[in-house]
PDB file of N, CA and C in Angstrom:
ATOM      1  N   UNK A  10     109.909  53.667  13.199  1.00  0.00           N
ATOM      2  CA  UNK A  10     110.583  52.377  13.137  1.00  0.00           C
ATOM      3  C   UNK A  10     111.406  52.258  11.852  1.00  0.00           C
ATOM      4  N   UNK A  11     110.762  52.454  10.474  1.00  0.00           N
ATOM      5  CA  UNK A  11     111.442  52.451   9.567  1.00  0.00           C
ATOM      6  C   UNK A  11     112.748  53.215   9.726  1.00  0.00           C
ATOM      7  N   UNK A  12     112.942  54.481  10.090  1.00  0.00           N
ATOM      8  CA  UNK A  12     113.952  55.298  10.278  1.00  0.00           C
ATOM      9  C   UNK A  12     115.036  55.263  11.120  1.00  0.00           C
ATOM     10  N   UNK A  13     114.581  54.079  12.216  1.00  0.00           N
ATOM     11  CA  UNK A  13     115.560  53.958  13.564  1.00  0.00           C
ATOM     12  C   UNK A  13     116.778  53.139  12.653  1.00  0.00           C
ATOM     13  N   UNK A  14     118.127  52.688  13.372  1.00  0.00           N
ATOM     14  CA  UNK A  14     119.025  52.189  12.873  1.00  0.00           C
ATOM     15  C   UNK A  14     119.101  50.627  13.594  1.00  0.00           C
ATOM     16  N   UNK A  15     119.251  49.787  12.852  1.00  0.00           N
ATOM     17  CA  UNK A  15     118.824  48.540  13.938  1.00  0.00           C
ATOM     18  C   UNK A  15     120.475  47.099  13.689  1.00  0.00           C
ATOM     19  N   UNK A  16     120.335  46.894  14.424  1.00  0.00           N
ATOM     20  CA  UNK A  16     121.514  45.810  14.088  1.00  0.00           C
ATOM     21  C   UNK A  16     120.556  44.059  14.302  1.00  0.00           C
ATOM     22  N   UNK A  17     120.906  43.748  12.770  1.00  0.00           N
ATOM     23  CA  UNK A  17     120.326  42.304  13.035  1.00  0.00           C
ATOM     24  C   UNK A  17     121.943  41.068  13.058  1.00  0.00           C
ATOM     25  N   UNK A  18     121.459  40.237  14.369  1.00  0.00           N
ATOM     26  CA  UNK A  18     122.672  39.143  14.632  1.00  0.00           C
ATOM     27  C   UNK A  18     122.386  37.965  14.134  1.00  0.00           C
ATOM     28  N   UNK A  19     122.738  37.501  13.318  1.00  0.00           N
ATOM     29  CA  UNK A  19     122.387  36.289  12.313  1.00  0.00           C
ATOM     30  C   UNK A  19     123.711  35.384  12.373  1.00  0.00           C
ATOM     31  N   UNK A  20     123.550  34.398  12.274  1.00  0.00           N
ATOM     32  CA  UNK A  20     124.725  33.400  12.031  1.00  0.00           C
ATOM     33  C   UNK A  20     124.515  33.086  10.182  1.00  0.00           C
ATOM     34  N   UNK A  21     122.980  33.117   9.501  1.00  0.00           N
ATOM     35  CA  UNK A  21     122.901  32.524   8.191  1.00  0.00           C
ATOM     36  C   UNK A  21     122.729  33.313   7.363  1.00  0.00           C
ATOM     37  N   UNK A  22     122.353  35.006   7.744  1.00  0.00           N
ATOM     38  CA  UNK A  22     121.932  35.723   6.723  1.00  0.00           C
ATOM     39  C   UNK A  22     122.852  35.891   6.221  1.00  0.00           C
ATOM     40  N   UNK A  23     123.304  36.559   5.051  1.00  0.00           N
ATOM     41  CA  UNK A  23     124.073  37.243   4.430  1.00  0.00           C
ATOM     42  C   UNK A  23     124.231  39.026   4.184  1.00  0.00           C
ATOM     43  N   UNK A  24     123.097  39.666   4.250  1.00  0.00           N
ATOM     44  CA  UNK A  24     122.515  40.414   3.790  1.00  0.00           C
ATOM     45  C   UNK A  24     121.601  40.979   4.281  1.00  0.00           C
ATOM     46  N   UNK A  25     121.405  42.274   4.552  1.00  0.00           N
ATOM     47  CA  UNK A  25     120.128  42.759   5.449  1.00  0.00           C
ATOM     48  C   UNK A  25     119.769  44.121   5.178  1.00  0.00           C
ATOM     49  N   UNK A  26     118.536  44.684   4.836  1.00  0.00           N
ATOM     50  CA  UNK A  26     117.918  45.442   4.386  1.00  0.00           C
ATOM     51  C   UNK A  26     117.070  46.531   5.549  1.00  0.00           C
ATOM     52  N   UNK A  27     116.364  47.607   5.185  1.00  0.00           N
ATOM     53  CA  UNK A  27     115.665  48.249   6.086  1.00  0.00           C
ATOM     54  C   UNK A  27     116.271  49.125   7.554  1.00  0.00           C
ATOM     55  N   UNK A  28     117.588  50.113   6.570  1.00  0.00           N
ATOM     56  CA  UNK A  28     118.035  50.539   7.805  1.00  0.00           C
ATOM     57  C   UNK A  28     118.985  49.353   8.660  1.00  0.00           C
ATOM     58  N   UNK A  29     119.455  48.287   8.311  1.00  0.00           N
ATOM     59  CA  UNK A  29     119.918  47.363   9.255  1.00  0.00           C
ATOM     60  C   UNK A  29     121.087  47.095   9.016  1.00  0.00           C
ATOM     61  N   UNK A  30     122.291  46.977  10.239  1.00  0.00           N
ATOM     62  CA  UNK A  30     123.661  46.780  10.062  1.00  0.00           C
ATOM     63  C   UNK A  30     123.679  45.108  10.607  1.00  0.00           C
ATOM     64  N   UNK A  31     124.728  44.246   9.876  1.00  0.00           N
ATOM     65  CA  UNK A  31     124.737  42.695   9.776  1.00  0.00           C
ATOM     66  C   UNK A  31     125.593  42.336  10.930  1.00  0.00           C
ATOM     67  N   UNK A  32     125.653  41.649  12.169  1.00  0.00           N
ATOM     68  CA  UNK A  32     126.551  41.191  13.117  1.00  0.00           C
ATOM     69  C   UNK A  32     126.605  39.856  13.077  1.00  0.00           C
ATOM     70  N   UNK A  33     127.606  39.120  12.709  1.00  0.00           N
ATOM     71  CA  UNK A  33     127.719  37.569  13.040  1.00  0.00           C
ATOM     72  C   UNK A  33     128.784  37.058  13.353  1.00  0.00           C
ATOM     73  N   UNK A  34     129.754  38.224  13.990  1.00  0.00           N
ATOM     74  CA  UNK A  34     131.046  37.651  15.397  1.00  0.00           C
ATOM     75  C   UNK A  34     130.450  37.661  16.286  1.00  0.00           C
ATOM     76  N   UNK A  35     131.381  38.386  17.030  1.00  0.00           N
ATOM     77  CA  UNK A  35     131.108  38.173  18.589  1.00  0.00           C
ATOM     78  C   UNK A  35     130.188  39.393  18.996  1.00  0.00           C
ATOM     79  N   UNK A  36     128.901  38.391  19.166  1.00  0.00           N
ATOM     80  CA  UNK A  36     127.637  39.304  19.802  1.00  0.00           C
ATOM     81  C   UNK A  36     127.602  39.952  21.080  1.00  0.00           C
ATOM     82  N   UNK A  37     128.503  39.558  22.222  1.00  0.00           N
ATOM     83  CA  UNK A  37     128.548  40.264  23.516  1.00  0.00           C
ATOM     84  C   UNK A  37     129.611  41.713  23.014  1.00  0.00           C
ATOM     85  N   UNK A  38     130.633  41.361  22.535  1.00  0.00           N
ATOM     86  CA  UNK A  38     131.220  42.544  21.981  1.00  0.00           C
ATOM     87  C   UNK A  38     130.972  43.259  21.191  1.00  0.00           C
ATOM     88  N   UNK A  39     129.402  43.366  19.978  1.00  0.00           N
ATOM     89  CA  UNK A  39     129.245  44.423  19.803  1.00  0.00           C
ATOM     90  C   UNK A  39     128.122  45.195  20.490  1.00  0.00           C
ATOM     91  N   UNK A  40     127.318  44.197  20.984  1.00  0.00           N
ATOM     92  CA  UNK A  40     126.166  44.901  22.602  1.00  0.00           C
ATOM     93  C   UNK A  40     127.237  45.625  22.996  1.00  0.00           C
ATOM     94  N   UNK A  41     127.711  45.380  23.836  1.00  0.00           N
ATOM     95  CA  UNK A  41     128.963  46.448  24.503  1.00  0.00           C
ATOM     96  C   UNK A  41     129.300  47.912  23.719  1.00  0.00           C
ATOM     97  N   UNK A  42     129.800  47.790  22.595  1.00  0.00           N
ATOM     98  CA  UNK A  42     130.139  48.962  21.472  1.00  0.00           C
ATOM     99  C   UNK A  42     128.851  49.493  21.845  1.00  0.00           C
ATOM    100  N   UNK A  43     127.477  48.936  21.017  1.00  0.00           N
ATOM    101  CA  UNK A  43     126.615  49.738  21.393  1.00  0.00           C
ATOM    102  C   UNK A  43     125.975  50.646  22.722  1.00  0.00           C
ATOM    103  N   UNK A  44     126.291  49.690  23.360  1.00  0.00           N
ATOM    104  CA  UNK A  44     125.845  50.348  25.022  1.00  0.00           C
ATOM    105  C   UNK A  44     126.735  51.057  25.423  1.00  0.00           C
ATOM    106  N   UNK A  45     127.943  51.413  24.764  1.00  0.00           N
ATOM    107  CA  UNK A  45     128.983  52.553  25.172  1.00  0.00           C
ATOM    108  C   UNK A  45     128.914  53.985  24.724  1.00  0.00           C
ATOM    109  N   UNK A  46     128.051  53.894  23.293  1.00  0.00           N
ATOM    110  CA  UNK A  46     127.563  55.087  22.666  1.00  0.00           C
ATOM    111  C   UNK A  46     126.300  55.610  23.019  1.00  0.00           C
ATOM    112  N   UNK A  47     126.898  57.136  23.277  1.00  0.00           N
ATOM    113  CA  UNK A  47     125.617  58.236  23.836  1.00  0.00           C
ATOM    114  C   UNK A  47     124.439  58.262  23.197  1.00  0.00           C
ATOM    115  N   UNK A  48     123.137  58.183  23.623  1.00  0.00           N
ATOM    116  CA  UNK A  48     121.950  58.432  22.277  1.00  0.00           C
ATOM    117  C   UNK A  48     121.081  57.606  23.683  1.00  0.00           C
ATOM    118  N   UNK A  49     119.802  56.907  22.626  1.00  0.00           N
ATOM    119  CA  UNK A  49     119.126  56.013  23.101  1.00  0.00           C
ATOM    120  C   UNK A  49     118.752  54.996  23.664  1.00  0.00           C
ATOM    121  N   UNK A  50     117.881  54.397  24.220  1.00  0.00           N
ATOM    122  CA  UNK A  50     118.065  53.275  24.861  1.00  0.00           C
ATOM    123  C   UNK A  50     118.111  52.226  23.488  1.00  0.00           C
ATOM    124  N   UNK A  51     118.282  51.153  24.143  1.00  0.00           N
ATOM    125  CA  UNK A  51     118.718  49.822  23.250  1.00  0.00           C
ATOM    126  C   UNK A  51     117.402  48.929  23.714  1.00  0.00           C
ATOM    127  N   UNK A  52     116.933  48.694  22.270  1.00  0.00           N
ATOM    128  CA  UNK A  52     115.539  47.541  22.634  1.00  0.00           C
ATOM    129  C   UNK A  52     115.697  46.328  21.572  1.00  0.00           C
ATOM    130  N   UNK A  53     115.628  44.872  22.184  1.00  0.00           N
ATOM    131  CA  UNK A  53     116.197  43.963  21.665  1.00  0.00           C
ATOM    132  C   UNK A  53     114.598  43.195  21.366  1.00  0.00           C
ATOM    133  N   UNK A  54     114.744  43.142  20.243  1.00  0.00           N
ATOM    134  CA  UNK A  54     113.197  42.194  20.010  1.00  0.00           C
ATOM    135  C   UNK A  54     113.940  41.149  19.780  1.00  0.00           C
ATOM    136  N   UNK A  55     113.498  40.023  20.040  1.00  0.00           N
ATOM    137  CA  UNK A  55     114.153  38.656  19.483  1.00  0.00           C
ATOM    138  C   UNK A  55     113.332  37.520  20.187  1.00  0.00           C
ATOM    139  N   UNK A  56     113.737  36.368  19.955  1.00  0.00           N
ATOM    140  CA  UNK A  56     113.176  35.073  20.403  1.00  0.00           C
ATOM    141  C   UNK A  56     113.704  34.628  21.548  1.00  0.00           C
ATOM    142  N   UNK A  57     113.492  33.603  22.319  1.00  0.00           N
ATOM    143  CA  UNK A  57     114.169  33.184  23.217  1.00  0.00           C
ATOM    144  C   UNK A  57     115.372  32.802  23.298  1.00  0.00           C
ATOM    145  N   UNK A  58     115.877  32.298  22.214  1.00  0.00           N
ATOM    146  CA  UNK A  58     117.788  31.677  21.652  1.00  0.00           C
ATOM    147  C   UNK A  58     118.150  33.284  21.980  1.00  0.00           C
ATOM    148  N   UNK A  59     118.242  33.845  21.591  1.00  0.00           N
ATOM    149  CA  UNK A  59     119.092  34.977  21.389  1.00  0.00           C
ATOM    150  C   UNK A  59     118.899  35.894  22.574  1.00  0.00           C
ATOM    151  N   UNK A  60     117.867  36.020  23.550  1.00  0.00           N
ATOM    152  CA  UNK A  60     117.562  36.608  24.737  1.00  0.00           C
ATOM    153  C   UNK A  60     118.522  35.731  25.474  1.00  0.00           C
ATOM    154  N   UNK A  61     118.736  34.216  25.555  1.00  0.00           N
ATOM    155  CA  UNK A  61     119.146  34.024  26.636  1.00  0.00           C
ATOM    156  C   UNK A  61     120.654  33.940  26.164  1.00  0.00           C
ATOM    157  N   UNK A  62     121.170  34.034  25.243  1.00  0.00           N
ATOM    158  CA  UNK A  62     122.319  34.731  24.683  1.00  0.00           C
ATOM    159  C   UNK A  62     122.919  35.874  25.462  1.00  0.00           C
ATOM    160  N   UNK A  63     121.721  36.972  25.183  1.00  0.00           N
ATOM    161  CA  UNK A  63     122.393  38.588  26.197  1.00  0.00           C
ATOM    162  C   UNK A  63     122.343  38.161  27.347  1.00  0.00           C
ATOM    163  N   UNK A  64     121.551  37.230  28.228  1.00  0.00           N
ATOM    164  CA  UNK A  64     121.212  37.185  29.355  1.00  0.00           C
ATOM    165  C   UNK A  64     122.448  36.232  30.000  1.00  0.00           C
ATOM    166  N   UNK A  65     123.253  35.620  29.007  1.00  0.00           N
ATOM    167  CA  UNK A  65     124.276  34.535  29.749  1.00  0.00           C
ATOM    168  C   UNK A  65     125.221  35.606  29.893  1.00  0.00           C
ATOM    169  N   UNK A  66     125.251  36.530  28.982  1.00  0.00           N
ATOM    170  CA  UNK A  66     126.459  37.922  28.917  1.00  0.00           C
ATOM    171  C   UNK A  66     126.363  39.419  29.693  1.00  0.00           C
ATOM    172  N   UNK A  67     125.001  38.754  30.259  1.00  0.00           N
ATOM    173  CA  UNK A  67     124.401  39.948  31.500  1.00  0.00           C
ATOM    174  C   UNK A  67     124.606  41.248  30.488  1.00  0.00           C
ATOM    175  N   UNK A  68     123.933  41.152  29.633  1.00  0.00           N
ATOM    176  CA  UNK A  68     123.737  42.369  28.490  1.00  0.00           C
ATOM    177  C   UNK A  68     121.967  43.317  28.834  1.00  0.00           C
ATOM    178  N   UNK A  69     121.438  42.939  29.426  1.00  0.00           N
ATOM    179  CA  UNK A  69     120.387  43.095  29.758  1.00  0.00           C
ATOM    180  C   UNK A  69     120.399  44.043  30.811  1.00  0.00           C
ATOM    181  N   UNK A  70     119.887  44.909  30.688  1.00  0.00           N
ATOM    182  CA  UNK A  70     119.349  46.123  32.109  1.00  0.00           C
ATOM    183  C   UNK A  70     117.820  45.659  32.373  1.00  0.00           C
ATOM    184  N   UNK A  71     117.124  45.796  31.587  1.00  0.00           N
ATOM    185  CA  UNK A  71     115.756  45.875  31.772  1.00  0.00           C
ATOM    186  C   UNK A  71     114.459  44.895  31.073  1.00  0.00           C
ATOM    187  N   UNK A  72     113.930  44.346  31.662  1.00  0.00           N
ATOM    188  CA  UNK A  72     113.146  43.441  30.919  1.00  0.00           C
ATOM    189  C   UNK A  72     111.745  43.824  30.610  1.00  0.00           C
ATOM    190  N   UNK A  73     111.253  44.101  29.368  1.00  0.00           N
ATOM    191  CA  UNK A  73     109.572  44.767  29.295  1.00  0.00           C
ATOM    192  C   UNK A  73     109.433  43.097  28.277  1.00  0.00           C
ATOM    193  N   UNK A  74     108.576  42.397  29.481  1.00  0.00           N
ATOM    194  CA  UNK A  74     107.458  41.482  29.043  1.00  0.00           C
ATOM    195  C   UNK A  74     106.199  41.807  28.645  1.00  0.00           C
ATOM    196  N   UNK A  75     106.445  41.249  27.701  1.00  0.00           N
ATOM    197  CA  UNK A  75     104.229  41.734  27.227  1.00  0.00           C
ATOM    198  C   UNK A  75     104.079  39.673  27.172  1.00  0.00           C
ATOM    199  N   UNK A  76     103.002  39.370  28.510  1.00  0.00           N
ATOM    200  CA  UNK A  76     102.197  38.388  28.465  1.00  0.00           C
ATOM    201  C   UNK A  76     101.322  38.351  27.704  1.00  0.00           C
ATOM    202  N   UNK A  77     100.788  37.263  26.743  1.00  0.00           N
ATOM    203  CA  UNK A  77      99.248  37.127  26.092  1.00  0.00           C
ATOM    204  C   UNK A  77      99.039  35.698  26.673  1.00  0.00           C
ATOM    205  N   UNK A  78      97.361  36.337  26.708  1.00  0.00           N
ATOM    206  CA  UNK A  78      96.791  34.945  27.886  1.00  0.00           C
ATOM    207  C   UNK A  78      96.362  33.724  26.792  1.00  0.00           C
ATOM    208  N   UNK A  79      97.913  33.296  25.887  1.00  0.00           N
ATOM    209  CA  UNK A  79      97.363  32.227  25.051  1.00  0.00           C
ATOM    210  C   UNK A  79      98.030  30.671  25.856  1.00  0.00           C
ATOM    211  N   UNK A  80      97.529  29.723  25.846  1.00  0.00           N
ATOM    212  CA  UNK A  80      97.906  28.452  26.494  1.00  0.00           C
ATOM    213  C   UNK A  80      98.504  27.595  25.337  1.00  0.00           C
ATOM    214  N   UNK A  81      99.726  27.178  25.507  1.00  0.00           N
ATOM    215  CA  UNK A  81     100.409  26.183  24.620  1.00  0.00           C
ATOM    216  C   UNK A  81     100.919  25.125  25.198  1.00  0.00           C
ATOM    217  N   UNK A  82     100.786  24.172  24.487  1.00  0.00           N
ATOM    218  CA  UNK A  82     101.702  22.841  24.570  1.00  0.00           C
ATOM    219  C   UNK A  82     103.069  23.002  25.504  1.00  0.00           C
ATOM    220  N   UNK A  83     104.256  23.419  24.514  1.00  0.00           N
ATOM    221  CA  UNK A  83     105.313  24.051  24.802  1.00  0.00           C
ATOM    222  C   UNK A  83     106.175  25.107  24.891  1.00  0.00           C
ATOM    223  N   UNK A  84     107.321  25.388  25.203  1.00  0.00           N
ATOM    224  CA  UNK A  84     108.104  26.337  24.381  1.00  0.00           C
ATOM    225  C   UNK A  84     109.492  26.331  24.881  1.00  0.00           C
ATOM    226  N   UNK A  85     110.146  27.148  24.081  1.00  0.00           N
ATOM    227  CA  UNK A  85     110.949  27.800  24.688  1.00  0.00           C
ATOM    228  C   UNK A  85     111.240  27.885  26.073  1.00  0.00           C
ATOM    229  N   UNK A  86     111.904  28.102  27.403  1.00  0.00           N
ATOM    230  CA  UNK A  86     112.334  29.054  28.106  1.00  0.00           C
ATOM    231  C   UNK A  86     112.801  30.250  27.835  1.00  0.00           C
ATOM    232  N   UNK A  87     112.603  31.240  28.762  1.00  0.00           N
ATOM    233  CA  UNK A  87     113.431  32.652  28.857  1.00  0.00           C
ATOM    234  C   UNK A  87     114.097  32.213  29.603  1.00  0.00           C
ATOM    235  N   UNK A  88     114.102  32.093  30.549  1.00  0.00           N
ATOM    236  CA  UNK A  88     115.008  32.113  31.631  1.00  0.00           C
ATOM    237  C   UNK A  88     115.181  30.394  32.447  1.00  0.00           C
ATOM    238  N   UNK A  89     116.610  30.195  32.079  1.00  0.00           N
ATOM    239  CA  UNK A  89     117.141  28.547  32.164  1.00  0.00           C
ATOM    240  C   UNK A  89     117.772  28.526  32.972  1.00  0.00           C
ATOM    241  N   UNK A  90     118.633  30.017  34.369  1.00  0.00           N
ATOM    242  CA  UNK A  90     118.708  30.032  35.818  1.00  0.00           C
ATOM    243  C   UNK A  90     118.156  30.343  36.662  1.00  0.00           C
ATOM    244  N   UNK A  91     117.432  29.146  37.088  1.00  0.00           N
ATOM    245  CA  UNK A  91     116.376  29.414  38.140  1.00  0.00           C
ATOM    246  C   UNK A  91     117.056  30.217  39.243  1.00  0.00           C
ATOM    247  N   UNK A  92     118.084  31.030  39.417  1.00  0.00           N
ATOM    248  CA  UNK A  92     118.390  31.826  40.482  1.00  0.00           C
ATOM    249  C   UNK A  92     118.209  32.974  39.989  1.00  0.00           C
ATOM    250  N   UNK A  93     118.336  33.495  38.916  1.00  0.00           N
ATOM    251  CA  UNK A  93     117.586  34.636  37.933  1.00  0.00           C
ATOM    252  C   UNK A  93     116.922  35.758  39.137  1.00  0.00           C
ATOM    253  N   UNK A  94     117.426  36.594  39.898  1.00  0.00           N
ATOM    254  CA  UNK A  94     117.161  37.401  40.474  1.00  0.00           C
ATOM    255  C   UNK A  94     116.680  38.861  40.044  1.00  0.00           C
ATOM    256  N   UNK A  95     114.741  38.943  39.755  1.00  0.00           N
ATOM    257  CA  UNK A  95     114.477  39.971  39.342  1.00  0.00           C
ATOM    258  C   UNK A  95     113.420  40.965  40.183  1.00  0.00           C
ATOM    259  N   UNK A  96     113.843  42.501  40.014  1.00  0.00           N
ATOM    260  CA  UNK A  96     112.411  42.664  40.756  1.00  0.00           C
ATOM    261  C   UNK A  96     111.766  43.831  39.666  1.00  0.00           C
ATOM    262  N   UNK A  97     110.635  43.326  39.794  1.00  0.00           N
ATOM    263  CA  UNK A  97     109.435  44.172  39.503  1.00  0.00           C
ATOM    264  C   UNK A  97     109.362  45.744  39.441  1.00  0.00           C
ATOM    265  N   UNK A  98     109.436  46.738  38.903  1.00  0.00           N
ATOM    266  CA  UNK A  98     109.393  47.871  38.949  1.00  0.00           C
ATOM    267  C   UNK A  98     108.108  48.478  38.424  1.00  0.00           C
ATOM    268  N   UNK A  99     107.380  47.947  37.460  1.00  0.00           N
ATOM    269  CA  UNK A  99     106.110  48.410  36.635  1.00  0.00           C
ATOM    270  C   UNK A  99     105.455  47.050  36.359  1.00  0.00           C
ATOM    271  N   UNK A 100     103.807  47.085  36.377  1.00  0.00           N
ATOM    272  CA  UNK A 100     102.919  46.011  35.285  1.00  0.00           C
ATOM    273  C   UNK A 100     102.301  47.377  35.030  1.00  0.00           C
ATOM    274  N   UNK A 101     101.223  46.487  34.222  1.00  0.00           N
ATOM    275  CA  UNK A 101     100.270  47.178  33.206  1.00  0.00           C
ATOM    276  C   UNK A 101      99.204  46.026  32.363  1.00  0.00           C
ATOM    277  N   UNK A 102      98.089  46.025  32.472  1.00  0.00           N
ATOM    278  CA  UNK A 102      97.309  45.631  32.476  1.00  0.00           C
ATOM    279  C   UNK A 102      96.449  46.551  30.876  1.00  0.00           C
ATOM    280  N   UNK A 103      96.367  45.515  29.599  1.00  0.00           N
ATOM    281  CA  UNK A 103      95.800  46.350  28.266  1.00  0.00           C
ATOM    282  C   UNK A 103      94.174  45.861  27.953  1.00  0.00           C
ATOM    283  N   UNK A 104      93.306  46.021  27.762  1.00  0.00           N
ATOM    284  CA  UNK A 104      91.975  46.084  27.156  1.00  0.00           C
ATOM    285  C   UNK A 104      92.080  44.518  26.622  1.00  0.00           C
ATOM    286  N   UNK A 105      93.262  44.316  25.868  1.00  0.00           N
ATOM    287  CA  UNK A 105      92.830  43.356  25.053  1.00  0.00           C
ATOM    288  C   UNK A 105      93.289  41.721  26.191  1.00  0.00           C
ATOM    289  N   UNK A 106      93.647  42.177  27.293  1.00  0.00           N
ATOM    290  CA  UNK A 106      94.019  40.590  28.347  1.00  0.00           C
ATOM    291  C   UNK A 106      95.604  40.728  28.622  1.00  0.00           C
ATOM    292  N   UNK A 107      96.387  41.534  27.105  1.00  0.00           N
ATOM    293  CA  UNK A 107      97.902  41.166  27.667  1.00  0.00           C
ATOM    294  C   UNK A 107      98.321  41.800  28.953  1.00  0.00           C
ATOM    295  N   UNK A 108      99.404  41.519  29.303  1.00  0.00           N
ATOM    296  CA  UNK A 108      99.956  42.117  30.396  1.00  0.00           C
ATOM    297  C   UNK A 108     101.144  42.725  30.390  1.00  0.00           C
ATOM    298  N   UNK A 109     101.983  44.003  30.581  1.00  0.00           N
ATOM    299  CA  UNK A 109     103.578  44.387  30.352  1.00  0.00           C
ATOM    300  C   UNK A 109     103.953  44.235  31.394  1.00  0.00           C
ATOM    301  N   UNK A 110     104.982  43.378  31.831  1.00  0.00           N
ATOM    302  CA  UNK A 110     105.981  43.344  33.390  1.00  0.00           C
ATOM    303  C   UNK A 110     107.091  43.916  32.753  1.00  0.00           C
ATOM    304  N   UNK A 111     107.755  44.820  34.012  1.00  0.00           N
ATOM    305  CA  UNK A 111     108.834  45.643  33.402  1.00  0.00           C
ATOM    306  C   UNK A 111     109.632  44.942  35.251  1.00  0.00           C
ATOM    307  N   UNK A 112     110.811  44.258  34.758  1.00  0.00           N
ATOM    308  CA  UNK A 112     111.533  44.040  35.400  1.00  0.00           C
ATOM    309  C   UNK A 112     112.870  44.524  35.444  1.00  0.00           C
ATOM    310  N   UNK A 113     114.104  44.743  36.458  1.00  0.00           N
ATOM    311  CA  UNK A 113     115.169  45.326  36.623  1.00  0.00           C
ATOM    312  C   UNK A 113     115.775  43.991  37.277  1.00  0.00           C
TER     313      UNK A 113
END
């Protein structure tokens, strides 16, 4: 992880450390740059603001959910079009309760 090359998209940072290149134009156009260059897959950790960001820009191939069986008040949405057409390709079931859904 330390060694991978990572791009963080910030509107407030200034500055970013740990291997990390700074994006705060236009975020569908540099997903794109990236997904045009040969190498690895692309894995987006982030919060829900910024998922449903790639997801309004159909930047997304693949979705790996990890469920934890914690109960809250509120949150977020992931997904704010209920026509959101996904199917299932993999779960997985871990020791500790979570769950990974790998959707396409």
């Amino acid at each position: 992880m330390n060694k991978m090359k990572k791009v963080v998209f910030s509107r407030t940072l200034e500055k970013v450390e740990w291997n990390a290149r700074l994006v705060k134009g236009n975020l569908a156009f540099e997903v794109e740059k990236l997904k045009d260059q040969p190498g690895k897959k692309i894995a987006l950790l982030a919060g829900a603001s910024i998922a449903q960001t790639f997801i309004q820009h159909d930047l997304i191939d693949e979705y790996r959910l990890i469920l934890n069986p914690v109960l809250i008040g509120k949150g977020q949405r992931l997904f704010n079009d209920v026509n959101q057409k996904l199917e299932l390709i993999e779960s997985r079931t871990f020791q500790c309760g979570n769950v990974l859904l790998v959707y396409k």
